[in-house]
Coordinates of C-alpha atoms in Angstrom, one line a residue:
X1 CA -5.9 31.8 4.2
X2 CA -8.7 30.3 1.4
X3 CA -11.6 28.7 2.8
X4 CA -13.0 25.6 1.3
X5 CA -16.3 23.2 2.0
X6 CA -14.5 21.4 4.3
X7 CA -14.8 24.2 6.6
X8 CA -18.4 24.6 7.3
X9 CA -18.5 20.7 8.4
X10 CA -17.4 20.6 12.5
X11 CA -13.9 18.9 12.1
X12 CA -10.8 21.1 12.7
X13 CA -8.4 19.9 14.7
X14 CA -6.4 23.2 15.3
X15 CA -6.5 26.7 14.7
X16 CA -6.3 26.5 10.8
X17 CA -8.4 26.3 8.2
X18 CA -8.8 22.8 7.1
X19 CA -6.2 23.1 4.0
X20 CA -3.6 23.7 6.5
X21 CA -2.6 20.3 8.5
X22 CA -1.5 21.2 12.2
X23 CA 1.7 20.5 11.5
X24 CA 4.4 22.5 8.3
X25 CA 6.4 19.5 8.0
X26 CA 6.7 19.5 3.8
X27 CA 6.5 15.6 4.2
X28 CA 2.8 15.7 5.3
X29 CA 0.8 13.4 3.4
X30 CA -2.8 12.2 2.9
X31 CA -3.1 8.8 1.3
X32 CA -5.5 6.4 -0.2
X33 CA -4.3 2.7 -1.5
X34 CA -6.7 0.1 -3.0
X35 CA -5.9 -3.3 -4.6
X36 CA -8.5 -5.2 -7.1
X37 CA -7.8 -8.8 -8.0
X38 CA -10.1 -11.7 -9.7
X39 CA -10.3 -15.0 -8.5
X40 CA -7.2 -16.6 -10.1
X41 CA -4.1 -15.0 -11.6
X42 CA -5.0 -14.7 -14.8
X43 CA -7.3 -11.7 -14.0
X44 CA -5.7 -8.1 -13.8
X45 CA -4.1 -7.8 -10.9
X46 CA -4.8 -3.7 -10.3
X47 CA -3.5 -1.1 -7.5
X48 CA -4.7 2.2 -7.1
X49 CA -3.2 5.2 -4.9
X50 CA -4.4 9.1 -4.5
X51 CA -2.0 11.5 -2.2
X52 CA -2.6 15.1 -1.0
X53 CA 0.7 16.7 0.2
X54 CA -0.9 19.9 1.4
X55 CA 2.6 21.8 2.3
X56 CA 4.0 21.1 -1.3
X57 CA 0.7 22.4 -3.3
X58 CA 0.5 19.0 -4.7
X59 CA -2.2 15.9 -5.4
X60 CA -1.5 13.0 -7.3
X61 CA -2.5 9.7 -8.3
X62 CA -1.6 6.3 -9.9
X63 CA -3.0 3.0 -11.0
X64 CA -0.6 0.1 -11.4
X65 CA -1.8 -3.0 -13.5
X66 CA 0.2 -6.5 -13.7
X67 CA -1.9 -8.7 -16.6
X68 CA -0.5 -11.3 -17.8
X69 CA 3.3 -10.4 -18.7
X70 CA 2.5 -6.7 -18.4
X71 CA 3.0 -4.0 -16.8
X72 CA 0.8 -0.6 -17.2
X73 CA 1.3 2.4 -15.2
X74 CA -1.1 5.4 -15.3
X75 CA -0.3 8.2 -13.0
X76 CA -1.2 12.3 -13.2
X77 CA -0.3 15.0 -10.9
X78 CA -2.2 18.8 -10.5
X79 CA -1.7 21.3 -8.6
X80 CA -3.4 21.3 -5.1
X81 CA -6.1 24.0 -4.2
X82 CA -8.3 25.1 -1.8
X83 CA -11.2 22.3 -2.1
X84 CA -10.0 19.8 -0.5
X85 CA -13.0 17.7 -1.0
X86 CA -11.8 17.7 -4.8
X87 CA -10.9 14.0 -5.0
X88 CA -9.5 14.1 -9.0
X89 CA -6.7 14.2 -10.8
X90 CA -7.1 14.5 -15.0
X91 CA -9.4 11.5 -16.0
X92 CA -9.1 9.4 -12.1
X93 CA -11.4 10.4 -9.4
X94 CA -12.5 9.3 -6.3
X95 CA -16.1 9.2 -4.9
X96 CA -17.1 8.8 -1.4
X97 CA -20.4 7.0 -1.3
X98 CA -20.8 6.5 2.2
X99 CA -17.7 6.8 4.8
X100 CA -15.9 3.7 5.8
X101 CA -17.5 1.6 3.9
X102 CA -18.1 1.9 0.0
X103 CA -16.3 4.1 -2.5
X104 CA -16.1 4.8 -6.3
X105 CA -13.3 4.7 -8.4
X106 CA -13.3 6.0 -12.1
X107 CA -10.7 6.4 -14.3
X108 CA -12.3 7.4 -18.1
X109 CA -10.8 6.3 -21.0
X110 CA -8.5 8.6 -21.9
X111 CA -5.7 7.1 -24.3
X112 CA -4.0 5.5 -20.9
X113 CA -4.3 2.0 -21.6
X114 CA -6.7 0.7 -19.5
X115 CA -9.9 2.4 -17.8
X116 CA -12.3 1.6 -14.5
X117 CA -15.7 2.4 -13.2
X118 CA -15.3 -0.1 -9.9
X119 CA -16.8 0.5 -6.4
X120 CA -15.0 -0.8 -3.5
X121 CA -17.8 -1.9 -0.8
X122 CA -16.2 -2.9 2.9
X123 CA -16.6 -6.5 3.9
X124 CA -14.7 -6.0 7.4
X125 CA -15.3 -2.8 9.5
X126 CA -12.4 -0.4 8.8
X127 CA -10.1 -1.1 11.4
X128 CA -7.2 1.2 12.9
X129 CA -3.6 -0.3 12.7
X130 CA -0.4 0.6 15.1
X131 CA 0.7 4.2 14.6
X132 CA 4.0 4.0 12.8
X133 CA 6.7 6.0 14.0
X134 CA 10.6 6.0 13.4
X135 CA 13.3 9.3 13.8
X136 CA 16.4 9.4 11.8
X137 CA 18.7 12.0 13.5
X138 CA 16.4 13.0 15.9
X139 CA 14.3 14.1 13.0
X140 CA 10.7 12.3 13.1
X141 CA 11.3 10.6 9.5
X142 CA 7.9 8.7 10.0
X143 CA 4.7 9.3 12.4
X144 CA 1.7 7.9 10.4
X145 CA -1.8 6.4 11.3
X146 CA -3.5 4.2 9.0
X147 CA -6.5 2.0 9.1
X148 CA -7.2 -1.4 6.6
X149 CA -10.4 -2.6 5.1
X150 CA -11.0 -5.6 3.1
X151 CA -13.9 -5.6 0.9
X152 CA -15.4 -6.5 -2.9
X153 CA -15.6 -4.9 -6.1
X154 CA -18.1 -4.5 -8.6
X155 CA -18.6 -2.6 -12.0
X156 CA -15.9 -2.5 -15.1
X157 CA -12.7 -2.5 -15.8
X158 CA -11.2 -2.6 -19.7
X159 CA -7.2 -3.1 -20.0
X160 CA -6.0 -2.5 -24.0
X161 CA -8.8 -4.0 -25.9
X162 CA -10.1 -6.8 -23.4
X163 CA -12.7 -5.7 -20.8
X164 CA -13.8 -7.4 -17.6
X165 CA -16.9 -7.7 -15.9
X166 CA -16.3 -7.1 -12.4
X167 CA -18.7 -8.7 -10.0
X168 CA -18.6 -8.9 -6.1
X169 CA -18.4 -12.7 -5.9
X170 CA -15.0 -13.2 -7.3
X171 CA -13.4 -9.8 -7.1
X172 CA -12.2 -8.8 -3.8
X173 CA -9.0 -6.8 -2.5
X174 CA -8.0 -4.2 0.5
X175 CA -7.4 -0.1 0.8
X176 CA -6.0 1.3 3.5
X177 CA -5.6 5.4 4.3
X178 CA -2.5 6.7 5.6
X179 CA -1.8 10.1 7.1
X180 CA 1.1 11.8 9.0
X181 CA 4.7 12.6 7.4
X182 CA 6.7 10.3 5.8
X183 CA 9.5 11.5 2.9
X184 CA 7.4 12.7 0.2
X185 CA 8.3 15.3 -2.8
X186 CA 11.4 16.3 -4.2
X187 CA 15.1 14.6 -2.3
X188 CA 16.1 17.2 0.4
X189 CA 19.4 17.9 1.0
X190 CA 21.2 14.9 2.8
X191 CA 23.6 17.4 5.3
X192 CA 25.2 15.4 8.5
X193 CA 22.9 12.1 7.3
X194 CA 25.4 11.5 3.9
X195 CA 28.3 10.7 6.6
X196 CA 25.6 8.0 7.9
X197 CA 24.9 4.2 6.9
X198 CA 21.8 3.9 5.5
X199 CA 19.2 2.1 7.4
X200 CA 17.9 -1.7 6.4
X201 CA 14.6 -1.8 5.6
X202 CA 12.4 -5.3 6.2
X203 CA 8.9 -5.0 5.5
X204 CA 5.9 -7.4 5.7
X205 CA 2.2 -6.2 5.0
X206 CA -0.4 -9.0 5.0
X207 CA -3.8 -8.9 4.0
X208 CA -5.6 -11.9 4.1
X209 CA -9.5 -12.4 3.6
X210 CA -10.5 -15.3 5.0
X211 CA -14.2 -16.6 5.1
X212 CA -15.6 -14.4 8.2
X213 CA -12.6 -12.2 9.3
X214 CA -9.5 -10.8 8.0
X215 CA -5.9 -11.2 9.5
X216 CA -3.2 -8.3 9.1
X217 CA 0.0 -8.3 9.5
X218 CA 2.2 -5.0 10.0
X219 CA 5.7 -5.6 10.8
X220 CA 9.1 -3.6 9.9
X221 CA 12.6 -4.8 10.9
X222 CA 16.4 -3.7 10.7
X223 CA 18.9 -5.2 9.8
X224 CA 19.4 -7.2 13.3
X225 CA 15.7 -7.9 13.5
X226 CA 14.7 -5.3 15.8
X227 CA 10.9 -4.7 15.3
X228 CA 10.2 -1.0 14.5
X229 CA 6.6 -1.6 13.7
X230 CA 5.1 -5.2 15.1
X231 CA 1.3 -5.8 14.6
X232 CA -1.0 -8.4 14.1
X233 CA -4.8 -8.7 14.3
X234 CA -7.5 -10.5 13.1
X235 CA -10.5 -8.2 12.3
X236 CA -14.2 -9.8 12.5
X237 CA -16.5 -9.3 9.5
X238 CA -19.2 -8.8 12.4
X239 CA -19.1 -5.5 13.0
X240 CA -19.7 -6.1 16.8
X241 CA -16.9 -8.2 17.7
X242 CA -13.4 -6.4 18.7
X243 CA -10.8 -7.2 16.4
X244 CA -8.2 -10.1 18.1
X245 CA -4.5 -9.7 18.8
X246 CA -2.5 -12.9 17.3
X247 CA 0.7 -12.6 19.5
X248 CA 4.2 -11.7 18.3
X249 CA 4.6 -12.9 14.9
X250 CA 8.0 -14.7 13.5
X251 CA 8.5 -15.1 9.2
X252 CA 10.3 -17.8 7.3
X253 CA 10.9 -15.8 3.7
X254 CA 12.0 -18.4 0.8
X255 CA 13.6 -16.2 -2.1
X256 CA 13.9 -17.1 -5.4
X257 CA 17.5 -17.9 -6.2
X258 CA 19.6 -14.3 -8.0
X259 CA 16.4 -12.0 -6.6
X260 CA 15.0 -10.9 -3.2
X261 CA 11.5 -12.1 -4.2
X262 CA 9.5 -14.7 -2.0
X263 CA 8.6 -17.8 -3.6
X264 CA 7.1 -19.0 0.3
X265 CA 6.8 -17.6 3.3
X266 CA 5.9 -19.2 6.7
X267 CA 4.3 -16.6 9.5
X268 CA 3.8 -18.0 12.6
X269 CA 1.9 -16.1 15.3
X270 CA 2.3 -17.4 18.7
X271 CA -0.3 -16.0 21.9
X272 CA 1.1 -15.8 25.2
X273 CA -1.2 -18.2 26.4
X274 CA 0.9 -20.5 24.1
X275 CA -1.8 -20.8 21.3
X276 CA -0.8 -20.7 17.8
X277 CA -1.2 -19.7 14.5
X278 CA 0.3 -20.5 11.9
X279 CA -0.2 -19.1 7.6
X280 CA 1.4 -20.4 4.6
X281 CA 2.1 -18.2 1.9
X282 CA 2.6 -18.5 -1.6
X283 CA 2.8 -15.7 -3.9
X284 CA 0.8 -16.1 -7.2
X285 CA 1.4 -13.0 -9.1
X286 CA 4.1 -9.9 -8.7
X287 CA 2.2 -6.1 -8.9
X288 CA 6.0 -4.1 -9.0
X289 CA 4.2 -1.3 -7.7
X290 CA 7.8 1.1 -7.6
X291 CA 8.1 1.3 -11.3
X292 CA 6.3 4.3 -12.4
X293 CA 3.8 5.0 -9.1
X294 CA 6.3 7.3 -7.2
X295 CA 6.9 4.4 -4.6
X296 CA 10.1 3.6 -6.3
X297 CA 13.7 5.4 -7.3
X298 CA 12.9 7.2 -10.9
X299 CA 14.3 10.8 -10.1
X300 CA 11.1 12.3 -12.4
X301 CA 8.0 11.4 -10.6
X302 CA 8.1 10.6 -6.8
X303 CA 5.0 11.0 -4.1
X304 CA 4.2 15.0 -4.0
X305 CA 7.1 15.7 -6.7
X306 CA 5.9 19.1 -8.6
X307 CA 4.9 18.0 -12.0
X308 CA 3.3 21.5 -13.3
X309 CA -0.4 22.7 -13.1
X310 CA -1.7 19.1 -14.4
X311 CA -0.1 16.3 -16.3
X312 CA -1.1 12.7 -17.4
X313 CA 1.4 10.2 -18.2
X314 CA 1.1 6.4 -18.4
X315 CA 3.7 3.8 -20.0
X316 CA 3.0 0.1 -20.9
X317 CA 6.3 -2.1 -20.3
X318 CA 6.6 -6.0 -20.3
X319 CA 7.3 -7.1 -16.7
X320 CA 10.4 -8.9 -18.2
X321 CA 11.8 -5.7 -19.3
X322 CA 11.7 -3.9 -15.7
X323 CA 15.2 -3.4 -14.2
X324 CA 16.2 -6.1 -11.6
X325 CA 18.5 -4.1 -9.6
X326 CA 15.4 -1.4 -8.8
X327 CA 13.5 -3.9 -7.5
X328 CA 16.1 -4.8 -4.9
X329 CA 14.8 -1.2 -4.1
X330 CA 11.3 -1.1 -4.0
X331 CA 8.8 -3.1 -2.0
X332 CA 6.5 -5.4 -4.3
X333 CA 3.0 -6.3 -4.2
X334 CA 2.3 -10.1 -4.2
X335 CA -1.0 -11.6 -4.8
X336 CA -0.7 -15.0 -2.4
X337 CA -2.8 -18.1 -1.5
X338 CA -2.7 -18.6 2.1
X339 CA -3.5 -21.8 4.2
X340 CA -4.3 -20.6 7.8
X341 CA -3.7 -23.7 10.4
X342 CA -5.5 -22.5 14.1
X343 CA -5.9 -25.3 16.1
X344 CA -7.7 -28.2 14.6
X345 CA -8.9 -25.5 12.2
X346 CA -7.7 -25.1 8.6
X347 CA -8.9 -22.7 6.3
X348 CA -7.2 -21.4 2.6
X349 CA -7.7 -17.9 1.7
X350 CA -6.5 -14.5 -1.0
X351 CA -5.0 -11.7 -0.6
X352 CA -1.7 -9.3 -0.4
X353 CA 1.4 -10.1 0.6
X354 CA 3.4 -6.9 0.5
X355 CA 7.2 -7.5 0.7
X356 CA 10.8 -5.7 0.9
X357 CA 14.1 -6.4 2.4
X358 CA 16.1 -3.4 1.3
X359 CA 20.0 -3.6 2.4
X360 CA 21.5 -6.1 5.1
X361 CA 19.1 -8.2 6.9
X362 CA 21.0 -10.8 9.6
X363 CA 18.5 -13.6 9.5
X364 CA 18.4 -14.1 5.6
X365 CA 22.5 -13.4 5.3
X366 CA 22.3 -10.3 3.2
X367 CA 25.2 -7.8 3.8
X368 CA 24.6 -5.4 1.3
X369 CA 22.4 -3.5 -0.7
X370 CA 22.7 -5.2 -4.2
X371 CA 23.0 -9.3 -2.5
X372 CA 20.6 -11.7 -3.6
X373 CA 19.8 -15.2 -2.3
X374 CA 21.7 -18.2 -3.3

């Protein structure tokens, strides 16, 4: 066992030393996920993730930018040590100003194509979302917790040759951090599960900033509908008032013809009191967040995959150019305009409309992996 700094702070859990998670499932994970956007779609539209994967001796990192018609990926990988409290990978690193509420991210300019010095400062209180758990084979394939913020931005960020001046007024976004097991690392042998069919995949993550709260939207389906995960909440900025449940929520997705990508969507939230709400959504601009970040199908860089002691990569590619049967694959990161209609009250907001429906899905008439919409 190594001790690190972590260790003379008061916070173990179980009878480890804080490098060690309480569990030796390989497909522990620690995650952070941020997303940075402007006030129109023009602006970079920039996502950010950092992973620990303690029982694989791995950290890594990413940042994903969409600007314009392109699409830049810089991600780097080390070896994991003892210090835990080591938040950096190569030229990226986090810094933890003050817990729950405002943190530093820094990428230096290091040939990758773009570069950041940007401070994320929490608008609503960090809030706790449903814990997310699903077996496959008896085996627990998924037990996470995670908790959402939604918040501003300030300081710099310079993509190519073009930089920006990022000021809390008009640049806003969400992070969340993850934790638990979910498939990280390297493909594990299938055994009895390759005589399976794989399981459908329907995913909807909204985050949507309106003017003194935030509404979130957690929801996973199969292919029948059957909710897996079902959350919605609408989190105060006021730090004194519980966050509100918003009732069982039903979607209307409108694809753009030959894709799976939404063009509209229609959630309506309904109270059992009978009270509803009801948010438009139109998407603005696509982040492809699985090409290149380890959230998607490439076989050479996955979440937790062993890269070596330290490497830096990063790739610029024209978002025409990505492969359109991946993204049938991978979920996609939508910057939306919402219109929010409660009652008499209507209000229009920003924000992230994550999205996937991966293999059949009854209510939209997919029956296989590769179908697209009419």
């Amino acid at each position: 066992m190594t001790l690190s700094s972590m260790d003379d702070y008061p916070v173990h859990q179980v009878a480890e030393v804080i490098r060690h998670p309480g569990t030796s499932d390989r497909n522990f994970y620690d995650r952070y996920y941020f997303n940075c956007h402007g006030s129109d779609p023009s602006l970079p539209w920039l996502i950010v993730g950092f992973g620990v994967y303690p029982n694989l001796g791995v950290t890594d990192c990413f940042a994903v930018l969409r600007h314009g018609g392109d699409h830049r990926v810089f991600r780097a990988s080390r070896a994991l040590g003892a210090e835990r409290s080591d938040l950096s990978v190569g030229p990226f690193r986090i810094e933890i100003e003050e817990g729950l509420e405002r943190l530093r991210l820094v990428l230096d300019d290091d040939n990758v194509g773009m570069s950041f010095d940007l401070t994320f400062t929490g608008i609503s209180p960090a809030t706790l979302e449903a814990r997310h758990f699903q077996r496959r084979l008896d085996r627990v394939f998924i037990d996470t917790m995670r908790f959402v913020q939604t918040g501003s931005w300030s300081g710099a960020l310079t993509v190519a040759d073009e930089s920006f001046d990022v000021t809390p007024d008009t640049w806003r976004g969400n992070r969340d951090r993850s934790w638990g097991v979910r498939p990280v690392g390297e493909p594990e042998p299938p055994g009895r599960a390759v005589t399976e069919t794989h399981g459908s995949f329907f995913w909807i993550y909204a985050v949507i900033a309106c003017r003194d709260h935030s509404i979130v939207v957690l929801l996973q389906e199969t292919s029948t509908g059957e909710r897996v995960v079902d959350e919605t909440q609408r989190i105060w900025h006021d730090r004194d008032r519980p966050a509100e449940w918003l009732g069982r929520v039903e979607h209307t997705i409108t694809f753009r013809p030959g894709t799976r990508e939404p063009i509209a969507a229609t959630l309506v939230f309904t109270r059992p009191g009978g009270a509803v709400t009801t948010v438009e959504c139109v998407p603005q601009l696509a982040n492809f967040l699985g090409f290149g970040t380890g959230y998607g199908l490439e076989q050479d860089w996955r979440h937790g995959m062993w890269q070596g002691e330290l490497e830096v990569q990063n790739s610029h590619t024209l978002v025409d150019d990505l492969d359109d049967t991946m993204k049938l694959f991978c979920p996609i990161d939508h910057l939306t305009e919402f219109t929010i209609s409660d009652g008499d009250s209507i209000e229009r907001a920003r924000g992230l409309f994550e999205f996937a429906v991966i293999g059949p899905h009854e209510q939209y008439g997919f029956t296989d992996f590769i179908d697209v919409a009419d």
